[in-house]
Structures are given as structure tokens and as C-alpha cells.
Coordinates of C-alpha atoms and ligand atoms in Angstrom, one line a residue:
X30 CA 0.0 0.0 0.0
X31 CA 1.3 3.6 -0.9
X32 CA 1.0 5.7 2.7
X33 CA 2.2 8.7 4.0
X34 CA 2.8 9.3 7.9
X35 CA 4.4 6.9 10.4
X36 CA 4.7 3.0 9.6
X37 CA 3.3 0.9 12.2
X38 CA 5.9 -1.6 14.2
X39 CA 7.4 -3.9 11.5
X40 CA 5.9 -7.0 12.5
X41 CA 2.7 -5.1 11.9
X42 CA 3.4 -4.1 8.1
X43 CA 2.2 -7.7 6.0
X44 CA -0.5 -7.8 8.9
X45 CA -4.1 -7.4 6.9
X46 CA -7.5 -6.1 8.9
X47 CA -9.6 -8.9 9.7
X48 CA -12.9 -8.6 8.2
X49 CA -15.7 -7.6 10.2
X50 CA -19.3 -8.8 10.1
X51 CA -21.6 -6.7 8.5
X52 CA -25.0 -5.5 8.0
X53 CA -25.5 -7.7 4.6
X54 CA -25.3 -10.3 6.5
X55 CA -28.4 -9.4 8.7
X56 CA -31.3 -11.3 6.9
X57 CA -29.2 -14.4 6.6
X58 CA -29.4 -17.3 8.9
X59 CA -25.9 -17.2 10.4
X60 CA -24.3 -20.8 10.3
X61 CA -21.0 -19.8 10.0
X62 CA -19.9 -18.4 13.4
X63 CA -20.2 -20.8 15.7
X64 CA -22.7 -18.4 17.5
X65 CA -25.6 -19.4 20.2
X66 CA -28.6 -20.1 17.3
X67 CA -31.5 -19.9 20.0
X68 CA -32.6 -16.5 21.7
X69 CA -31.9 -16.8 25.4
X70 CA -34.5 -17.1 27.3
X71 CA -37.2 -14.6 28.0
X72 CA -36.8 -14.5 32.0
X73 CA -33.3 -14.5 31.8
X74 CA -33.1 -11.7 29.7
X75 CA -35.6 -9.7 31.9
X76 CA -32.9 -10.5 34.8
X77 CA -30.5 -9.0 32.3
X78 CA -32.7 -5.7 31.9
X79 CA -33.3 -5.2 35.8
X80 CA -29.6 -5.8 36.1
X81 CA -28.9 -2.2 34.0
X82 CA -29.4 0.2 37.0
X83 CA -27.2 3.6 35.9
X84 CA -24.3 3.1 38.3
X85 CA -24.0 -0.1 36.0
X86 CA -22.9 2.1 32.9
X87 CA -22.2 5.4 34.8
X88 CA -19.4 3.4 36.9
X89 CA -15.7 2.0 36.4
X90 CA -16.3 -2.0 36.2
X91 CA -15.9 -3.8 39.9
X92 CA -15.4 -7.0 38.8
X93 CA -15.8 -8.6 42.8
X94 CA -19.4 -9.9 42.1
X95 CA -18.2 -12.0 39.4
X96 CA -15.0 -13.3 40.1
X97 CA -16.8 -14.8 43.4
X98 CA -19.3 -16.4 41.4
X99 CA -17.0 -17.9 38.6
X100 CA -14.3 -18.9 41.5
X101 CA -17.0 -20.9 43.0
X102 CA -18.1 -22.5 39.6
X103 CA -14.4 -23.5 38.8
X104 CA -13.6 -24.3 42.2
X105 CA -10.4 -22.1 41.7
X106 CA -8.6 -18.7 44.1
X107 CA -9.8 -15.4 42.3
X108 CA -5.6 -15.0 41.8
X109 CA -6.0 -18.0 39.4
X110 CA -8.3 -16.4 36.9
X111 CA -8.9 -13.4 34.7
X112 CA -11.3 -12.2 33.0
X113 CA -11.0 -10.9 29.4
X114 CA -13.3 -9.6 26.8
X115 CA -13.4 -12.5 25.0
X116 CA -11.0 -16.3 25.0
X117 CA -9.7 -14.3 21.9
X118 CA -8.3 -11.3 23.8
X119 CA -6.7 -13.5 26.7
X120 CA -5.1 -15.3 23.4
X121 CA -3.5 -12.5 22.1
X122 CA -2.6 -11.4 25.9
X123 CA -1.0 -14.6 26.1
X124 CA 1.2 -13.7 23.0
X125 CA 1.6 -10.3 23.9
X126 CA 2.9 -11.7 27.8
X127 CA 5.2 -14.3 26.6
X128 CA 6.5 -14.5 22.9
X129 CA 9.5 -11.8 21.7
X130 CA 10.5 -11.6 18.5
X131 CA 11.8 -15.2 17.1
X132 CA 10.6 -17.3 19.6
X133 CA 8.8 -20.5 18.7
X134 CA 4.8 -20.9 19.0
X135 CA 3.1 -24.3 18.1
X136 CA -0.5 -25.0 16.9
X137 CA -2.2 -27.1 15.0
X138 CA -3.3 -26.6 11.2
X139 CA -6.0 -25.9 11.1
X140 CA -7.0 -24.0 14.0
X141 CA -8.8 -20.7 15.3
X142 CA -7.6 -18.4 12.8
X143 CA -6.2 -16.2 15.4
X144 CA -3.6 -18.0 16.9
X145 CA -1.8 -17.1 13.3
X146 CA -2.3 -13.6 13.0
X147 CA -0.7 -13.3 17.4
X148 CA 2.2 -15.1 16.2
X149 CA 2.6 -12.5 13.2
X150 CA 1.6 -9.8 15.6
X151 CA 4.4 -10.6 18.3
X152 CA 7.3 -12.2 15.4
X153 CA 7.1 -15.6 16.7
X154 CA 8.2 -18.3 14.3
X155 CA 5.0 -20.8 13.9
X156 CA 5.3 -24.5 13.6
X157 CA 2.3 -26.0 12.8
X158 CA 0.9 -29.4 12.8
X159 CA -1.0 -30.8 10.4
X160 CA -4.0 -33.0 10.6
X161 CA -3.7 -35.9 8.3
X162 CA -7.3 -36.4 8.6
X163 CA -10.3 -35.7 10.8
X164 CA -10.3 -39.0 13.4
X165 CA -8.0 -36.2 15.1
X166 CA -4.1 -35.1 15.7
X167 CA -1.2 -37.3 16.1
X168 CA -0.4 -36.3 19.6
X169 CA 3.2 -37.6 19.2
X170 CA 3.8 -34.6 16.1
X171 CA 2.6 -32.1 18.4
X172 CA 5.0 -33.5 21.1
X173 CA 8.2 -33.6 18.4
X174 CA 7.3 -29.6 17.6
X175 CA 8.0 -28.8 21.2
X176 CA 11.5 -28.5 21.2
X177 CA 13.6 -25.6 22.8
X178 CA 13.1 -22.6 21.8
X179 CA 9.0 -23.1 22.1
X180 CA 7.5 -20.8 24.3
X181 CA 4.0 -20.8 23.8
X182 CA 1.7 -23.6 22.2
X183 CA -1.5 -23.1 21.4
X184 CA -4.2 -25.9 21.3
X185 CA -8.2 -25.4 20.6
X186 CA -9.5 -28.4 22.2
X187 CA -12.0 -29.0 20.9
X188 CA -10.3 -28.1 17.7
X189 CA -11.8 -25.0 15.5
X190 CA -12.9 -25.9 12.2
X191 CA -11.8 -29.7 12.9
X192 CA -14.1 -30.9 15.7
X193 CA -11.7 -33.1 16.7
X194 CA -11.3 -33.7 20.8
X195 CA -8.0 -34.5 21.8
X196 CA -7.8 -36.6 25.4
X197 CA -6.3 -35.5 28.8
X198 CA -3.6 -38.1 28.6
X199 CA -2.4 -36.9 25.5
X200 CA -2.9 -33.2 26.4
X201 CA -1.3 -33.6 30.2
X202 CA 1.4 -35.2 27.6
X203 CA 2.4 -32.3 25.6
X204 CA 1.9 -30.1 28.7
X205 CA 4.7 -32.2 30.7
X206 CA 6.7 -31.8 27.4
X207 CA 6.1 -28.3 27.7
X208 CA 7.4 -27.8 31.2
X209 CA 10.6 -29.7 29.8
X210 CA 11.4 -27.1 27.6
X211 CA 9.9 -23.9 29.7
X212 CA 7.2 -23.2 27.2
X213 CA 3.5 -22.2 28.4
X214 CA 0.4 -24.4 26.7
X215 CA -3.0 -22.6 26.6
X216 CA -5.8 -25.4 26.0
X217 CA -8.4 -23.4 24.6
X218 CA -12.1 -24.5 25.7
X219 CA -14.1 -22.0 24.1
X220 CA -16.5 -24.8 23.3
X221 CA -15.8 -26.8 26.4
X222 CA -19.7 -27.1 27.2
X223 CA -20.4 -29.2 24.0
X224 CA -17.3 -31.6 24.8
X225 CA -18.1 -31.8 28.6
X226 CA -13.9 -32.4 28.6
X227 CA -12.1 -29.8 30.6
X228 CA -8.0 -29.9 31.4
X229 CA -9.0 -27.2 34.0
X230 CA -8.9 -29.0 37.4
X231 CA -5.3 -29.4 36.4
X232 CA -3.9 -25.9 36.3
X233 CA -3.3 -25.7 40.3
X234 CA -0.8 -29.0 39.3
X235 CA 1.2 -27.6 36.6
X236 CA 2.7 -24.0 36.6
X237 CA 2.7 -23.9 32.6
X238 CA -0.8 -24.7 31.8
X239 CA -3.4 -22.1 30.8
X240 CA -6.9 -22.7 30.2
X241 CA -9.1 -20.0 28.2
X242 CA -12.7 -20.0 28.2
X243 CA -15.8 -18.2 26.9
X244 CA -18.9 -17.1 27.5
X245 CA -19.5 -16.4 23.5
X246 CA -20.8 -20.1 22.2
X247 CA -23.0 -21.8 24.3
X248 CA -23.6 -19.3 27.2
X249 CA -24.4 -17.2 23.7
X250 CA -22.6 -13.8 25.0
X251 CA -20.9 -13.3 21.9
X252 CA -21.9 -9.8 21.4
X253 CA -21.0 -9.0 25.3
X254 CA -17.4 -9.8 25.0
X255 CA -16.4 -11.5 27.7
X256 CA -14.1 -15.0 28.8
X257 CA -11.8 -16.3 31.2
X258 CA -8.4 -17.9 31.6
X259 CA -7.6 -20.2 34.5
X260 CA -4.2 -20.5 35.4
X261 CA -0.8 -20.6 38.0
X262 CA -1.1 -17.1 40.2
X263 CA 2.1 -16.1 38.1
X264 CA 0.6 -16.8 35.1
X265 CA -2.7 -14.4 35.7
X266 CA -0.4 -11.8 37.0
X267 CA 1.0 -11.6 33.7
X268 CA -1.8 -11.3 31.5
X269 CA -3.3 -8.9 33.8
X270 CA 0.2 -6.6 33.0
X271 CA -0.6 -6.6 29.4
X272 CA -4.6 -6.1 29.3
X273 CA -5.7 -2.7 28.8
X274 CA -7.5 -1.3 31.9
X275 CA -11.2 -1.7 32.5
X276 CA -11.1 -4.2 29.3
X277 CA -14.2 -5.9 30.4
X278 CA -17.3 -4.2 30.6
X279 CA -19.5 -3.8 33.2
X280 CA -23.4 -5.1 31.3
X281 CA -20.7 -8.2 30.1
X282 CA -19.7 -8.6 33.6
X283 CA -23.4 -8.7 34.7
X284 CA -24.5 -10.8 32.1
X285 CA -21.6 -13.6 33.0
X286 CA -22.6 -13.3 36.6
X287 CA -26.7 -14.1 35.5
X288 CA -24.6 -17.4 33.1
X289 CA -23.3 -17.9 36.2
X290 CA -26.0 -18.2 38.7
X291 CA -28.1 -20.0 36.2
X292 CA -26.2 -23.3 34.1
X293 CA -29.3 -24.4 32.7
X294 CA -28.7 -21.2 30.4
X295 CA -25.9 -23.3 28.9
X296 CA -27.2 -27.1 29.8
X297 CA -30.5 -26.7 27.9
X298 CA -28.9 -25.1 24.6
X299 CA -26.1 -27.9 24.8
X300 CA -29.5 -30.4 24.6
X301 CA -30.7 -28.4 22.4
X302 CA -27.7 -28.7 19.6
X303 CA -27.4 -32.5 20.2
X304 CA -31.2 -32.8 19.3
X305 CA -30.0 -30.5 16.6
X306 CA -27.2 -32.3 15.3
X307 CA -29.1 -35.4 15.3
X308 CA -31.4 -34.0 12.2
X309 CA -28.7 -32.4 10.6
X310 CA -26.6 -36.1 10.6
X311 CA -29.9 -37.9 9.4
X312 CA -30.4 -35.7 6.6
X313 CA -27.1 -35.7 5.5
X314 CA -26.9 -39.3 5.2
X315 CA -30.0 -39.6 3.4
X316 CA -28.0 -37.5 1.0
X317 CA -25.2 -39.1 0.8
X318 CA -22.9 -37.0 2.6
X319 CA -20.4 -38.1 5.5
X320 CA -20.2 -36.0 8.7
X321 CA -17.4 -36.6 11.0
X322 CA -17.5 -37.1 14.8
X323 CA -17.4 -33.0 16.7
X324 CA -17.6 -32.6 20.1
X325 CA -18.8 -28.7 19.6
X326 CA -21.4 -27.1 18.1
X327 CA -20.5 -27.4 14.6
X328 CA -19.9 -29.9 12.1
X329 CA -18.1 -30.0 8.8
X330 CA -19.9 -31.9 5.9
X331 CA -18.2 -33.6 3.2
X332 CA -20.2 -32.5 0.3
X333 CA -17.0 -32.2 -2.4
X334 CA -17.8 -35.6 -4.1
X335 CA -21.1 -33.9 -5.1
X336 CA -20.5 -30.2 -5.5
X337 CA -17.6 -27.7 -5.3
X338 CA -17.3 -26.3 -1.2
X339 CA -17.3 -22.6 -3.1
X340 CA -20.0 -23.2 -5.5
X341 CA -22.5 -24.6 -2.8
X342 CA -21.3 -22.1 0.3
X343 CA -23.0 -19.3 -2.8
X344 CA -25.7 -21.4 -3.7
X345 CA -26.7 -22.0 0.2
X346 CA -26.6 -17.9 0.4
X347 CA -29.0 -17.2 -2.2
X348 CA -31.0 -19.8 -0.2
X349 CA -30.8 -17.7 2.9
X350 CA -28.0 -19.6 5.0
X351 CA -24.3 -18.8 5.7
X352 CA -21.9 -21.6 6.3
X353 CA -18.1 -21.3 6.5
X354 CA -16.1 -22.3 3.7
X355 CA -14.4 -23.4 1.2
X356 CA -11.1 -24.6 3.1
X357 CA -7.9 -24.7 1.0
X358 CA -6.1 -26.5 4.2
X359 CA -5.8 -30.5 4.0
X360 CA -7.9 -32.4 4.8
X361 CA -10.7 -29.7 4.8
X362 CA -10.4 -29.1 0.9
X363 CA -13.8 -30.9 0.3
X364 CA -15.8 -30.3 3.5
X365 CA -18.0 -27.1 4.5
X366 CA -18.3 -26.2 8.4
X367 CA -22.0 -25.8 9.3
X368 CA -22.5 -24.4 13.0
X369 CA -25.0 -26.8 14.6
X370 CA -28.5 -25.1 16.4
X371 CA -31.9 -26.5 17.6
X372 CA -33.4 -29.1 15.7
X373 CA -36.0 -26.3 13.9
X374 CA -32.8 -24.4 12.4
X375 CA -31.5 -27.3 11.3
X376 CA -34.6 -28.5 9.7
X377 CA -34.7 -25.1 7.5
X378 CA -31.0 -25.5 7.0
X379 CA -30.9 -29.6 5.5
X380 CA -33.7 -28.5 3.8
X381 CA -31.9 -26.1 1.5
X382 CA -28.9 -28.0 1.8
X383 CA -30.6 -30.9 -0.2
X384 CA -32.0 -28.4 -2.6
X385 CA -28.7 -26.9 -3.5
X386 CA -26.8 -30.3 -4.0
X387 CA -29.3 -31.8 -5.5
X388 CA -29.7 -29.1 -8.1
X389 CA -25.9 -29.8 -8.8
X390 CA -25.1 -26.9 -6.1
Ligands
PLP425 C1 -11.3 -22.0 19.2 C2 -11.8 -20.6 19.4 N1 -11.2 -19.9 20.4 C3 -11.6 -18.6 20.7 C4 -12.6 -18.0 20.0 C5 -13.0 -16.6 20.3 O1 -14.1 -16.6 21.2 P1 -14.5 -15.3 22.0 O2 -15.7 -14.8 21.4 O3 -14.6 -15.8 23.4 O4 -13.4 -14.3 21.8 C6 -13.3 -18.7 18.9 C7 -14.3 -18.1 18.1 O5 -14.8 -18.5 17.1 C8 -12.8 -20.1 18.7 O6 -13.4 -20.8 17.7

């Protein structure tokens, strides 16, 4: 780009915007984001409205309320968690805390999108491990990338767009390795509610383990902003040096506290997408098309032996649904990721998923 004025830092300058969403987007039914596809419920959102007295928004954010609640939920010391506005934001903090320029940052491939654009952010030097297909990651290539040099690896469990679960032996695995080589591993359970697997009771064991969470999917804050990491004391202390100061809002913090005090919230919409996912699977196979094993709310669908990813991801927006693809990362190159809701969504959504393959996409 041709620009006058000051450059940005030079890890910045290949750095592209990420895309926001937009108001085109508004009358589409939004499968691609891995978003809550339910409204919350009516009383909880009248709790929500009484909650929104004016010292909420004419205050600085106490965060006390909160923290209590989610200590108690966790079963953790307030000085082993943080809050953030968002997993993504304690992601980045994590980056922003621990990698200088040149040091080494593993992740799988593919993964949250994110993870990527940190590493390029903070000029750390990415090693990424492939999946060789979608039963899930060879735990022993993630341990061989974790050599010295590695400060910070980065694992989505479950995996974003893969689905795939990897278990707490092989995760307490590479974060052993980890401690071996004095690098930091941040299991990322953003969907942790769908997979009912959590790492988290053992961050009080290991001084190198982070967990992030996030009240965006299945507690269906997306729009609030607002997630947590779980972590050693030292660990939290450092994040909190590198957030920006009253990062998390005050309605966000309210509305995790309400999450809190209420799990059905989450419980019920976790039914809710297995019931989903079980029309969505039937359909599918009625159509011939194979769906790999997820343990969160989305599922990729292997549609390329009947129709191009790109043509049908168009042909399913002029029928009124968004899904994400095409991928161009193996071994996603003939799948589409559909975000999974309740079993009426999914109805609408198979329903004009048959239509465009059948028409030939
Ligand atoms: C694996 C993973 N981590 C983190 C995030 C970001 O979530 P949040 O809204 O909490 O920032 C996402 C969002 O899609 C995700 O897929």
C-alpha cells in the first residue's frame, strides 16, 4: 500500500485487517460463526434488563461480584483467573505476555484463525501441525514440535474448524513436554460445554498450563465480550500486566454473573444442539454425505464428491443460509463447516442444503 505518515511496528506491516461482520449479513441465517442459534431465554433476559441500574454504565467495572461467582463454579482462588473480553483477547494477551520476537509458537493446522495472526503480531516463528485427517491429531507430532526454543503452544481443544477432541492423557502429555522445555500451553475451551472435557482442574498441578474459556458459544454472549483464563497465580499476573485497563465491561460482567448463577442457560442449549445435530446427521446421510465425529457445536460436511465447497457455500446464500467455507487446508479441501442449532434451524438449514446439491449446487 502507498501511505504517508508513520509506519506501524514492522511485524505489523504484512499484517491485513480482519474482516468484520456486516449489516449484509443481517437477513441471513448465520451458520457460520459458531454463534448461540437460540434466543436466550425470555426471564433470563428480563434479569439482564433489571440488572442495567445507571451506576452499572455510569461506573468504572468492579469485577468482585463476578469473580466470586465464577471462583466458585471453577472451584479455583480469584488469583488463578482473569477475565477478558473474550477467549480471543486473553489469546493475544497470552502472545503479547510471553513470545519476543523469534521465539517459537506451536499450533495445529487448522486451527482458530487467530492463533496465526498473534504469532505474526508478536514475530514468533509458527510450527504447525498438520491434521492428516479428521479422526483427530497425532499427539506424538505435536510433542516432536516442542523442542527448545517453544514458548507458547497453542491448542483449541475441541479443535476449531476440525471438531476433533484430543484426550487429557495426550494433552497432560504435551503439557509435561512443555514444562521440559519452559514453554507455556494454553488449551483453549471455548467450546468446552459441548465436549463436557475440561483440562482445567489441572492448572493448580502444573505452573505452565493455561486454560481460556468463553462465554460467547454456548452461554451465547458473543456480542458481550467476555471470557476467562484459569491459570498458576504467576501466570494471571501476567496477563493482567498486558490487558488494557477496564477491558471488560460492566453489562458483560453482569451478564456472565446471570450465566453464572443460572447453568441451565448453557445445559439446555447444549440439549438443544445434540437434538440438533441429530437432524442435521440424518439428513445428511440420506444425502449421501459423511459428517465426522465433533464434540462442539459445529460440524463439517463432506459434500466435495457432489458439489464444489465454493459453489454450494454461494448457492446456500442465495437460499438464505451462511456456512463457512471453502477450506484450501488439507484435509478440509472438500468439507463445509455448518454451525449446529436447535433441531427447527437445522430442519430449514438440510432442507436447503438438499436443494442446492441436488440441483448440482
Ligand atoms: C477456538 C476458538 N477460540 C476462541 C474463539 C473466540 O471466542 P471469543 O468470542 O470468546 O473471543 C473462537 C471463536 O470462534 C474459537 O473458535
Amino acid at each position: 500500500m502507498n501511505r504517508t505518515g508513520p509506519l506501524p511496528a514492522e511485524s505489523l506491516r504484512s499484517l491485513v485487517r480482519v474482516r468484520e461482520p456486516g449489516a449484509e449479513d443481517d437477513s441471513l441465517v448465520r451458520l457460520n460463526r459458531n454463534e448461540r442459534l437460540q434466543p436466550l431465554p425470555e426471564w433470563f433476559l428480563e434479569r439482564l434488563r433489571s440488572a442495567v441500574a445507571s451506576e452499572l454504565l455510569t461506573g468504572y467495572p468492579v469485577a468482585d461480584r463476578v469473580y466470586a461467582a465464577l471462583a466458585e463454579a471453577v472451584s479455583l482462588d480469584r488469583s488463578q483467573l482473569l477475565l477478558t473480553p473474550g477467549s480471543d483477547a486473553a489469546a493475544k494477551a497470552l502472545y503479547h505476555a510471553y513470545v519476543e520476537p523469534g521465539d517459537g509458537v506451536v499450533m495445529l493446522d487448522p486451527s482458530y484463525a487467530m492463533y496465526r495472526v498473534y504469532a505474526e503480531m508478536f514475530a514468533g516463528e509458527v510450527t504447525a501441525v498438520p491434521f492428516e485427517n479428521l479422526d483427530g491429531i497425532d499427539v506424538e507430532r505435536v510433542l516432536a514440535a516442542i523442542r527448545p526454543g517453544v514458548k507458547l503452544v497453542m491448542i483449541a481443544n475441541p479443535n476449531q474448524p476440525t471438531g476433533t477432541l484430543l484426550p487429557e492423557d495426550a494433552l497432560l502429555d504435551v503439557v509435561r513436554r512443555a514444562l521440559d522445555v519452559d514453554a507455556l500451553v494454553a488449551v483453549d475451551e471455548a467450546y468446552y460445554p459441548f465436549s463436557g472435557t475440561t483440562i482445567l482442574p489441572h492448572v493448580a498441578e502444573f505452573p505452565n498450563l493455561v486454560v481460556l474459556r468463553s462465554f460467547s458459544k454456548a452461554a451465547g454472549l458473543a456480542g458481550a465480550r467476555i471470557g476467562y483464563s484459569a491459570a498458576n497465580a504467576a501466570v494471571i499476573d501476567d496477563l493482567f500486566k498486558v490487558r488494557s485497563v477496564h477491558d471488560v465491561n460492566a453489562f458483560a460482567m453482569a451478564c456472565a454473573a446471570e450465566v453464572l448463577a443460572h447453568p441451565s442457560v448453557i445445559d439446555d442449549y447444549v440439549e438443544e444442539v445434540r437434538r440438533g445435530e441429530q437432524v442435521l446427521r440424518e439428513r445428511a446421510a440420506e444425502l449421501g454425505l459423511a459428517v465426522p465425529q465433533s464434540y462442539a457445536n459445529f460440524v463439517l460436511v463432506d459434500v466435495g464428491a457432489r458439489v464444489a465447497p465454493a459453489l454450494l457455500v454461494e448457492r446456500l446464500r442465495e437460499r438464505g443460509y451462511l456456512v463457512r467455507g471453502p477450506f484450501s487446508t488439507p484435509p478440509l479441501e472438500s468439507y463445509i463447516r455448518v454451525t449446529l442449532g436447535p433441531p427447527a434451524v437445522m430442519e430449514g438449514f438440510c432442507a436447503a442444503l438438499a436443494a442446492a446439491v441436488e440441483s448440482g449446487g
